[in-house]
């Protein structure tokens, strides 16, 4: 009987001394931080690739340094990291997580979408390169100026911005 009570006491003691879950949580936090750093580096690389194309002329259907349209630029930039996007801006707007209600969460590497003509369909795209309180700067291929940096503070883009997606 003494042995039985001793084993019960020992079992209760061992069970109450088991490790706690924060260790698992901290591993998740480390993985999360590691993943965030990896995503940030990937976004920076994509921005560098887009930046290398500033000044390239606009060319409808273009996906090379000979000329880009907006979705062709995004297609080529993301393809540099083996991320395959659809070939037009409307189809690209269906990829990733839509952040519209969470504009305060926009970050570098996200895609910004616009409706720049009279139709009700997205027809323009750019990649976010900088985020400030009330401004998003992005690289895109403009029909009139080719690959440039623009801002959502510019009235044209402020009035036509309709969607922001996280692809990374």
Short mmCIF file of N, CA and C in Angstrom, two decimals:
data_model
loop_
_atom_site.label_atom_id
_atom_site.label_comp_id
_atom_site.label_asym_id
_atom_site.label_seq_id
_atom_site.Cartn_x
_atom_site.Cartn_y
_atom_site.Cartn_z
N UNK A 1 0.82 -1.19 0.00
CA UNK A 1 0.00 0.00 0.00
C UNK A 1 0.86 1.26 0.00
N UNK A 2 1.97 1.24 0.79
CA UNK A 2 2.86 2.39 0.83
C UNK A 2 3.47 2.64 -0.55
N UNK A 3 3.80 1.55 -1.25
CA UNK A 3 4.35 1.70 -2.60
C UNK A 3 3.33 2.32 -3.55
N UNK A 4 2.09 1.91 -3.43
CA UNK A 4 1.03 2.43 -4.28
C UNK A 4 0.85 3.93 -4.05
N UNK A 5 0.80 4.37 -2.82
CA UNK A 5 0.66 5.80 -2.48
C UNK A 5 1.89 6.56 -2.97
N UNK A 6 3.06 5.96 -2.82
CA UNK A 6 4.29 6.60 -3.27
C UNK A 6 4.25 6.82 -4.80
N UNK A 7 3.81 5.80 -5.55
CA UNK A 7 3.73 5.93 -7.01
C UNK A 7 2.69 6.97 -7.43
N UNK A 8 1.58 7.02 -6.73
CA UNK A 8 0.56 8.03 -7.02
C UNK A 8 1.15 9.42 -6.79
N UNK A 9 1.80 9.59 -5.63
CA UNK A 9 2.43 10.87 -5.31
C UNK A 9 3.46 11.24 -6.37
N UNK A 10 4.30 10.29 -6.77
CA UNK A 10 5.32 10.51 -7.77
C UNK A 10 4.70 10.88 -9.12
N UNK A 11 3.63 10.19 -9.51
CA UNK A 11 2.95 10.49 -10.77
C UNK A 11 2.38 11.91 -10.78
N UNK A 12 1.74 12.31 -9.68
CA UNK A 12 1.19 13.67 -9.57
C UNK A 12 2.31 14.69 -9.62
N UNK A 13 3.40 14.42 -8.93
CA UNK A 13 4.53 15.34 -8.89
C UNK A 13 5.14 15.51 -10.29
N UNK A 14 5.36 14.42 -10.99
CA UNK A 14 5.95 14.48 -12.34
C UNK A 14 5.01 15.20 -13.30
N UNK A 15 3.73 14.90 -13.23
CA UNK A 15 2.76 15.53 -14.11
C UNK A 15 2.69 17.02 -13.89
N UNK A 16 2.80 17.47 -12.66
CA UNK A 16 2.71 18.90 -12.38
C UNK A 16 3.98 19.63 -12.78
N UNK A 17 5.05 18.93 -13.07
CA UNK A 17 6.31 19.57 -13.42
C UNK A 17 6.58 19.51 -14.93
N UNK A 18 5.59 19.14 -15.70
CA UNK A 18 5.84 19.04 -17.14
C UNK A 18 6.11 20.41 -17.74
N UNK A 19 6.73 20.44 -18.91
CA UNK A 19 7.04 21.71 -19.54
C UNK A 19 5.75 22.40 -19.99
N UNK A 20 5.82 23.69 -20.13
CA UNK A 20 4.62 24.47 -20.48
C UNK A 20 4.66 24.85 -21.95
N UNK A 21 3.53 25.31 -22.47
CA UNK A 21 3.41 25.61 -23.88
C UNK A 21 4.16 26.84 -24.37
N UNK A 22 4.57 27.81 -23.53
CA UNK A 22 5.28 28.96 -24.09
C UNK A 22 6.51 28.60 -24.89
N UNK A 23 7.14 27.48 -24.60
CA UNK A 23 8.29 27.07 -25.38
C UNK A 23 7.87 26.83 -26.82
N UNK A 24 6.76 26.16 -27.02
CA UNK A 24 6.25 25.93 -28.37
C UNK A 24 5.89 27.25 -29.01
N UNK A 25 5.26 28.15 -28.27
CA UNK A 25 4.88 29.45 -28.79
C UNK A 25 6.10 30.23 -29.24
N UNK A 26 7.18 30.19 -28.45
CA UNK A 26 8.35 30.96 -28.83
C UNK A 26 8.98 30.39 -30.09
N UNK A 27 8.90 29.08 -30.29
CA UNK A 27 9.38 28.51 -31.55
C UNK A 27 8.57 29.05 -32.71
N UNK A 28 7.24 29.13 -32.52
CA UNK A 28 6.40 29.68 -33.58
C UNK A 28 6.75 31.13 -33.84
N UNK A 29 7.00 31.90 -32.76
CA UNK A 29 7.36 33.30 -32.92
C UNK A 29 8.67 33.42 -33.68
N UNK A 30 9.65 32.56 -33.35
CA UNK A 30 10.92 32.59 -34.06
C UNK A 30 10.71 32.26 -35.53
N UNK A 31 9.91 31.23 -35.80
CA UNK A 31 9.61 30.88 -37.19
C UNK A 31 8.90 32.02 -37.89
N UNK A 32 7.97 32.65 -37.20
CA UNK A 32 7.22 33.75 -37.77
C UNK A 32 8.15 34.92 -38.09
N UNK A 33 9.03 35.25 -37.15
CA UNK A 33 9.99 36.34 -37.41
C UNK A 33 10.92 35.97 -38.55
N UNK A 34 11.34 34.73 -38.59
CA UNK A 34 12.21 34.26 -39.66
C UNK A 34 11.50 34.35 -41.02
N UNK A 35 10.25 33.92 -41.05
CA UNK A 35 9.45 34.01 -42.28
C UNK A 35 9.26 35.46 -42.70
N UNK A 36 9.00 36.35 -41.72
CA UNK A 36 8.82 37.77 -42.04
C UNK A 36 10.08 38.35 -42.66
N UNK A 37 11.24 38.02 -42.11
CA UNK A 37 12.51 38.51 -42.65
C UNK A 37 12.72 37.98 -44.07
N UNK A 38 12.39 36.72 -44.28
CA UNK A 38 12.52 36.12 -45.61
C UNK A 38 11.61 36.83 -46.60
N UNK A 39 10.37 37.12 -46.19
CA UNK A 39 9.42 37.82 -47.05
C UNK A 39 9.89 39.24 -47.34
N UNK A 40 10.43 39.90 -46.32
CA UNK A 40 10.95 41.27 -46.51
C UNK A 40 12.10 41.27 -47.52
N UNK A 41 13.01 40.30 -47.40
CA UNK A 41 14.13 40.22 -48.35
C UNK A 41 13.63 39.94 -49.76
N UNK A 42 12.63 39.07 -49.87
CA UNK A 42 12.05 38.76 -51.17
C UNK A 42 11.41 40.01 -51.77
N UNK A 43 10.65 40.74 -50.96
CA UNK A 43 10.01 41.98 -51.44
C UNK A 43 11.07 42.98 -51.90
N UNK A 44 12.14 43.12 -51.13
CA UNK A 44 13.22 44.05 -51.52
C UNK A 44 13.85 43.64 -52.85
N UNK A 45 14.03 42.34 -53.04
CA UNK A 45 14.60 41.88 -54.30
C UNK A 45 13.66 42.18 -55.48
N UNK A 46 12.37 41.93 -55.28
CA UNK A 46 11.40 42.23 -56.35
C UNK A 46 11.39 43.72 -56.67
N UNK A 47 11.49 44.55 -55.64
CA UNK A 47 11.52 46.00 -55.86
C UNK A 47 12.79 46.39 -56.61
N UNK A 48 13.92 45.76 -56.27
CA UNK A 48 15.17 46.02 -56.99
C UNK A 48 15.03 45.68 -58.47
N UNK A 49 14.41 44.55 -58.75
CA UNK A 49 14.21 44.15 -60.16
C UNK A 49 13.31 45.16 -60.86
N UNK A 50 12.23 45.56 -60.21
CA UNK A 50 11.34 46.57 -60.81
C UNK A 50 12.09 47.89 -61.01
N UNK A 51 12.86 48.28 -60.01
CA UNK A 51 13.63 49.52 -60.06
C UNK A 51 14.63 49.52 -61.22
N UNK A 52 15.21 48.36 -61.50
CA UNK A 52 16.17 48.24 -62.61
C UNK A 52 15.52 48.54 -63.96
N UNK A 53 14.20 48.53 -64.00
CA UNK A 53 13.48 48.76 -65.26
C UNK A 53 12.92 50.18 -65.39
N UNK A 54 13.19 51.02 -64.41
CA UNK A 54 12.71 52.40 -64.51
C UNK A 54 13.32 53.05 -65.75
N UNK A 55 12.46 53.69 -66.52
CA UNK A 55 12.90 54.33 -67.76
C UNK A 55 12.62 53.51 -69.01
N UNK A 56 12.33 52.21 -68.82
CA UNK A 56 11.99 51.37 -69.98
C UNK A 56 10.65 51.84 -70.53
N UNK A 57 10.54 51.91 -71.85
CA UNK A 57 9.32 52.44 -72.47
C UNK A 57 8.13 51.48 -72.30
N UNK A 58 6.95 52.05 -72.49
CA UNK A 58 5.72 51.26 -72.46
C UNK A 58 5.57 50.54 -73.80
N UNK A 59 5.16 49.28 -73.73
CA UNK A 59 4.84 48.52 -74.94
C UNK A 59 3.70 47.58 -74.60
N UNK A 60 2.59 47.73 -75.29
CA UNK A 60 1.43 46.88 -75.05
C UNK A 60 1.83 45.41 -75.24
N UNK A 61 1.55 44.59 -74.23
CA UNK A 61 1.90 43.16 -74.29
C UNK A 61 3.35 42.89 -73.98
N UNK A 62 4.13 43.93 -73.65
CA UNK A 62 5.56 43.77 -73.45
C UNK A 62 5.93 43.13 -72.12
N UNK A 63 6.96 42.26 -72.18
CA UNK A 63 7.46 41.59 -70.97
C UNK A 63 8.98 41.59 -70.93
N UNK A 64 9.62 42.50 -71.70
CA UNK A 64 11.08 42.55 -71.74
C UNK A 64 11.54 44.00 -71.66
N UNK A 65 12.86 44.17 -71.58
CA UNK A 65 13.44 45.51 -71.52
C UNK A 65 13.17 46.31 -72.80
N UNK A 66 12.69 45.63 -73.83
CA UNK A 66 12.30 46.36 -75.05
C UNK A 66 11.01 47.14 -74.80
N UNK A 67 10.30 46.82 -73.74
CA UNK A 67 9.08 47.54 -73.38
C UNK A 67 8.17 46.65 -72.54
N UNK A 68 7.48 47.29 -71.60
CA UNK A 68 6.56 46.59 -70.70
C UNK A 68 5.20 47.26 -70.71
N UNK A 69 4.16 46.45 -70.59
CA UNK A 69 2.89 47.02 -70.14
C UNK A 69 2.87 46.76 -68.63
N UNK A 70 1.86 47.28 -67.93
CA UNK A 70 1.89 47.21 -66.45
C UNK A 70 1.90 45.77 -65.94
N UNK A 71 1.04 44.92 -66.47
CA UNK A 71 0.98 43.55 -65.98
C UNK A 71 2.19 42.75 -66.45
N UNK A 72 2.74 43.09 -67.60
CA UNK A 72 3.95 42.44 -68.09
C UNK A 72 5.14 42.73 -67.18
N UNK A 73 5.20 43.95 -66.67
CA UNK A 73 6.26 44.29 -65.72
C UNK A 73 6.12 43.46 -64.46
N UNK A 74 4.90 43.38 -63.91
CA UNK A 74 4.70 42.58 -62.69
C UNK A 74 4.97 41.10 -62.95
N UNK A 75 4.52 40.62 -64.09
CA UNK A 75 4.75 39.22 -64.48
C UNK A 75 6.26 38.93 -64.49
N UNK A 76 7.04 39.81 -65.12
CA UNK A 76 8.48 39.62 -65.25
C UNK A 76 9.19 39.77 -63.91
N UNK A 77 8.80 40.78 -63.12
CA UNK A 77 9.43 41.02 -61.81
C UNK A 77 9.22 39.81 -60.91
N UNK A 78 7.99 39.33 -60.78
CA UNK A 78 7.72 38.20 -59.90
C UNK A 78 8.31 36.91 -60.45
N UNK A 79 8.36 36.78 -61.76
CA UNK A 79 8.95 35.59 -62.38
C UNK A 79 10.45 35.50 -62.09
N UNK A 80 11.09 36.64 -61.79
CA UNK A 80 12.51 36.62 -61.45
C UNK A 80 12.77 35.82 -60.18
N UNK A 81 11.73 35.61 -59.39
CA UNK A 81 11.81 34.78 -58.17
C UNK A 81 10.96 33.52 -58.30
N UNK A 82 10.68 33.13 -59.54
CA UNK A 82 9.88 31.94 -59.83
C UNK A 82 8.49 31.99 -59.22
N UNK A 83 7.94 33.20 -59.11
CA UNK A 83 6.55 33.38 -58.69
C UNK A 83 5.78 33.71 -59.96
N UNK A 84 4.94 32.79 -60.38
CA UNK A 84 4.24 32.95 -61.65
C UNK A 84 2.90 33.65 -61.41
N UNK A 85 2.77 34.81 -62.00
CA UNK A 85 1.52 35.56 -61.96
C UNK A 85 0.81 35.40 -63.30
N UNK A 86 -0.50 35.59 -63.31
CA UNK A 86 -1.21 35.62 -64.59
C UNK A 86 -0.67 36.78 -65.44
N UNK A 87 -1.01 36.80 -66.70
CA UNK A 87 -0.42 37.77 -67.61
C UNK A 87 -1.18 39.10 -67.72
N UNK A 88 -2.37 39.23 -67.15
CA UNK A 88 -3.05 40.53 -67.22
C UNK A 88 -3.44 41.01 -65.83
N UNK A 89 -3.63 42.32 -65.70
CA UNK A 89 -3.86 42.92 -64.38
C UNK A 89 -5.14 42.43 -63.72
N UNK A 90 -6.19 42.22 -64.49
CA UNK A 90 -7.44 41.74 -63.90
C UNK A 90 -7.23 40.35 -63.27
N UNK A 91 -6.58 39.45 -63.99
CA UNK A 91 -6.31 38.11 -63.46
C UNK A 91 -5.34 38.19 -62.27
N UNK A 92 -4.37 39.10 -62.33
CA UNK A 92 -3.44 39.27 -61.20
C UNK A 92 -4.18 39.72 -59.95
N UNK A 93 -5.26 40.48 -60.12
CA UNK A 93 -6.02 40.98 -58.97
C UNK A 93 -6.76 39.87 -58.24
N UNK A 94 -6.82 38.69 -58.84
CA UNK A 94 -7.49 37.54 -58.21
C UNK A 94 -6.51 36.68 -57.40
N UNK A 95 -5.23 37.05 -57.40
CA UNK A 95 -4.19 36.28 -56.72
C UNK A 95 -3.87 36.93 -55.37
N UNK A 96 -3.63 36.11 -54.36
CA UNK A 96 -3.21 36.62 -53.06
C UNK A 96 -4.37 37.00 -52.16
N UNK A 97 -4.05 37.76 -51.12
CA UNK A 97 -5.02 38.19 -50.12
C UNK A 97 -5.34 39.66 -50.34
N UNK A 98 -6.61 39.98 -50.46
CA UNK A 98 -7.04 41.37 -50.66
C UNK A 98 -6.96 42.10 -49.31
N UNK A 99 -6.29 43.27 -49.30
CA UNK A 99 -6.09 44.03 -48.07
C UNK A 99 -6.95 45.29 -48.00
N UNK A 100 -7.94 45.44 -48.84
CA UNK A 100 -8.69 46.69 -48.93
C UNK A 100 -9.12 47.27 -47.60
N UNK A 101 -9.64 46.46 -46.71
CA UNK A 101 -10.11 46.98 -45.43
C UNK A 101 -8.95 47.15 -44.44
N UNK A 102 -7.76 46.78 -44.85
CA UNK A 102 -6.61 46.80 -43.95
C UNK A 102 -5.47 47.61 -44.59
N UNK A 103 -5.77 48.78 -45.09
CA UNK A 103 -4.74 49.56 -45.78
C UNK A 103 -3.58 49.92 -44.88
N UNK A 104 -3.80 49.92 -43.57
CA UNK A 104 -2.71 50.19 -42.64
C UNK A 104 -1.72 49.03 -42.59
N UNK A 105 -2.05 47.91 -43.20
CA UNK A 105 -1.17 46.74 -43.21
C UNK A 105 -0.41 46.59 -44.53
N UNK A 106 -0.59 47.53 -45.44
CA UNK A 106 0.10 47.47 -46.73
C UNK A 106 1.61 47.53 -46.50
N UNK A 107 2.34 46.71 -47.26
CA UNK A 107 3.79 46.71 -47.14
C UNK A 107 4.45 46.56 -48.50
N UNK A 108 5.75 46.78 -48.49
CA UNK A 108 6.54 46.65 -49.72
C UNK A 108 6.30 45.28 -50.34
N UNK A 109 6.18 45.27 -51.66
CA UNK A 109 5.98 44.02 -52.38
C UNK A 109 4.53 43.70 -52.66
N UNK A 110 3.60 44.39 -52.00
CA UNK A 110 2.18 44.19 -52.30
C UNK A 110 1.86 44.76 -53.67
N UNK A 111 0.79 44.30 -54.27
CA UNK A 111 0.36 44.81 -55.57
C UNK A 111 -0.81 45.78 -55.38
N UNK A 112 -0.77 46.89 -56.12
CA UNK A 112 -1.85 47.87 -56.10
C UNK A 112 -2.55 47.83 -57.45
N UNK A 113 -3.89 47.86 -57.41
CA UNK A 113 -4.69 47.72 -58.63
C UNK A 113 -5.58 48.95 -58.82
N UNK A 114 -5.78 49.28 -60.09
CA UNK A 114 -6.52 50.48 -60.45
C UNK A 114 -7.53 50.18 -61.55
N UNK A 115 -8.57 51.00 -61.57
CA UNK A 115 -9.50 51.05 -62.70
C UNK A 115 -9.31 52.42 -63.32
N UNK A 116 -8.52 52.47 -64.39
CA UNK A 116 -8.14 53.77 -64.95
C UNK A 116 -8.96 54.16 -66.18
N UNK A 117 -9.88 53.31 -66.57
CA UNK A 117 -10.74 53.68 -67.70
C UNK A 117 -12.19 53.64 -67.26
N UNK A 118 -13.07 53.84 -68.18
CA UNK A 118 -14.49 53.92 -67.83
C UNK A 118 -15.13 52.57 -67.51
N UNK A 119 -14.43 51.49 -67.77
CA UNK A 119 -15.02 50.17 -67.50
C UNK A 119 -15.01 49.88 -66.00
N UNK A 120 -15.71 48.86 -65.61
CA UNK A 120 -15.76 48.48 -64.19
C UNK A 120 -14.76 47.39 -63.86
N UNK A 121 -13.77 47.19 -64.70
CA UNK A 121 -12.81 46.11 -64.50
C UNK A 121 -11.42 46.67 -64.23
N UNK A 122 -10.70 46.04 -63.31
CA UNK A 122 -9.31 46.43 -63.04
C UNK A 122 -8.51 46.31 -64.33
N UNK A 123 -7.71 47.36 -64.60
CA UNK A 123 -6.93 47.35 -65.83
C UNK A 123 -5.51 47.90 -65.65
N UNK A 124 -5.07 48.09 -64.39
CA UNK A 124 -3.72 48.61 -64.17
C UNK A 124 -3.19 48.07 -62.85
N UNK A 125 -1.86 47.85 -62.77
CA UNK A 125 -1.23 47.26 -61.58
C UNK A 125 0.16 47.84 -61.39
N UNK A 126 0.58 47.90 -60.12
CA UNK A 126 1.93 48.31 -59.77
C UNK A 126 2.37 47.57 -58.53
N UNK A 127 3.65 47.69 -58.17
CA UNK A 127 4.20 47.04 -56.97
C UNK A 127 4.57 48.12 -55.95
N UNK A 128 4.15 47.91 -54.72
CA UNK A 128 4.40 48.87 -53.64
C UNK A 128 5.89 48.87 -53.30
N UNK A 129 6.47 50.10 -53.24
CA UNK A 129 7.89 50.23 -52.87
C UNK A 129 8.09 51.01 -51.58
N UNK A 130 7.05 51.76 -51.16
CA UNK A 130 7.16 52.55 -49.95
C UNK A 130 5.77 52.85 -49.42
N UNK A 131 5.64 52.81 -48.09
CA UNK A 131 4.35 53.10 -47.46
C UNK A 131 4.56 54.13 -46.37
N UNK A 132 3.82 55.23 -46.45
CA UNK A 132 3.79 56.24 -45.40
C UNK A 132 2.37 56.32 -44.88
N UNK A 133 2.12 57.19 -43.93
CA UNK A 133 0.79 57.27 -43.31
C UNK A 133 -0.34 57.32 -44.32
N UNK A 134 -0.28 58.26 -45.23
CA UNK A 134 -1.39 58.46 -46.17
C UNK A 134 -0.95 58.37 -47.62
N UNK A 135 0.16 57.67 -47.85
CA UNK A 135 0.70 57.58 -49.21
C UNK A 135 1.32 56.22 -49.46
N UNK A 136 1.08 55.72 -50.65
CA UNK A 136 1.72 54.49 -51.12
C UNK A 136 2.47 54.84 -52.39
N UNK A 137 3.77 54.56 -52.43
CA UNK A 137 4.55 54.76 -53.66
C UNK A 137 4.69 53.40 -54.32
N UNK A 138 4.62 53.40 -55.65
CA UNK A 138 4.65 52.15 -56.38
C UNK A 138 5.34 52.32 -57.72
N UNK A 139 5.90 51.22 -58.22
CA UNK A 139 6.50 51.18 -59.56
C UNK A 139 5.51 50.50 -60.48
N UNK A 140 5.35 51.08 -61.66
CA UNK A 140 4.42 50.53 -62.66
C UNK A 140 4.86 51.00 -64.04
N UNK A 141 4.21 50.48 -65.04
CA UNK A 141 4.47 50.92 -66.41
C UNK A 141 3.28 51.75 -66.89
N UNK A 142 3.54 53.02 -67.08
CA UNK A 142 2.53 53.97 -67.54
C UNK A 142 2.52 54.03 -69.06
N UNK A 143 1.34 54.13 -69.65
CA UNK A 143 1.26 54.18 -71.12
C UNK A 143 1.99 55.39 -71.67
N UNK A 144 2.02 56.49 -70.93
CA UNK A 144 2.64 57.70 -71.47
C UNK A 144 4.12 57.87 -71.09
N UNK A 145 4.54 57.30 -69.95
CA UNK A 145 5.91 57.54 -69.48
C UNK A 145 6.74 56.28 -69.32
N UNK A 146 6.17 55.12 -69.56
CA UNK A 146 6.91 53.88 -69.36
C UNK A 146 7.00 53.53 -67.89
N UNK A 147 8.07 52.84 -67.51
CA UNK A 147 8.23 52.37 -66.13
C UNK A 147 8.67 53.54 -65.25
N UNK A 148 7.83 53.86 -64.26
CA UNK A 148 8.06 55.02 -63.39
C UNK A 148 7.63 54.70 -61.97
N UNK A 149 7.97 55.62 -61.06
CA UNK A 149 7.47 55.57 -59.69
C UNK A 149 6.35 56.59 -59.59
N UNK A 150 5.24 56.18 -59.02
CA UNK A 150 4.11 57.08 -58.80
C UNK A 150 3.64 56.98 -57.37
N UNK A 151 2.67 57.82 -57.01
CA UNK A 151 2.18 57.88 -55.64
C UNK A 151 0.65 57.94 -55.63
N UNK A 152 0.08 57.37 -54.58
CA UNK A 152 -1.38 57.45 -54.43
C UNK A 152 -1.81 58.85 -54.00
N UNK A 153 -0.87 59.73 -53.77
CA UNK A 153 -1.22 61.13 -53.50
C UNK A 153 -1.54 61.88 -54.79
N UNK A 154 -1.05 61.36 -55.89
CA UNK A 154 -1.36 61.98 -57.19
C UNK A 154 -2.85 61.77 -57.43
N UNK A 155 -3.57 62.82 -57.78
CA UNK A 155 -5.03 62.72 -57.92
C UNK A 155 -5.49 61.58 -58.84
N UNK A 156 -4.80 61.39 -59.95
CA UNK A 156 -5.20 60.35 -60.89
C UNK A 156 -5.21 58.98 -60.22
N UNK A 157 -4.14 58.66 -59.49
CA UNK A 157 -4.04 57.35 -58.85
C UNK A 157 -4.85 57.29 -57.57
N UNK A 158 -4.97 58.39 -56.87
CA UNK A 158 -5.80 58.43 -55.66
C UNK A 158 -7.25 58.10 -56.01
N UNK A 159 -7.73 58.62 -57.14
CA UNK A 159 -9.12 58.43 -57.54
C UNK A 159 -9.39 57.09 -58.21
N UNK A 160 -8.35 56.40 -58.66
CA UNK A 160 -8.58 55.16 -59.40
C UNK A 160 -8.11 53.90 -58.66
N UNK A 161 -7.45 54.05 -57.51
CA UNK A 161 -7.01 52.90 -56.71
C UNK A 161 -8.24 52.15 -56.20
N UNK A 162 -8.30 50.85 -56.47
CA UNK A 162 -9.47 50.06 -56.05
C UNK A 162 -9.13 48.84 -55.21
N UNK A 163 -7.86 48.40 -55.24
CA UNK A 163 -7.58 47.14 -54.55
C UNK A 163 -6.08 47.03 -54.27
N UNK A 164 -5.76 46.38 -53.14
CA UNK A 164 -4.38 46.08 -52.78
C UNK A 164 -4.33 44.61 -52.39
N UNK A 165 -3.38 43.87 -52.97
CA UNK A 165 -3.26 42.44 -52.69
C UNK A 165 -1.88 42.10 -52.14
N UNK A 166 -1.86 41.16 -51.22
CA UNK A 166 -0.60 40.59 -50.73
C UNK A 166 -0.41 39.26 -51.44
N UNK A 167 0.65 39.18 -52.21
CA UNK A 167 0.96 37.96 -52.96
C UNK A 167 2.03 37.16 -52.23
N UNK A 168 2.93 37.85 -51.55
CA UNK A 168 4.05 37.17 -50.86
C UNK A 168 3.62 36.59 -49.53
#
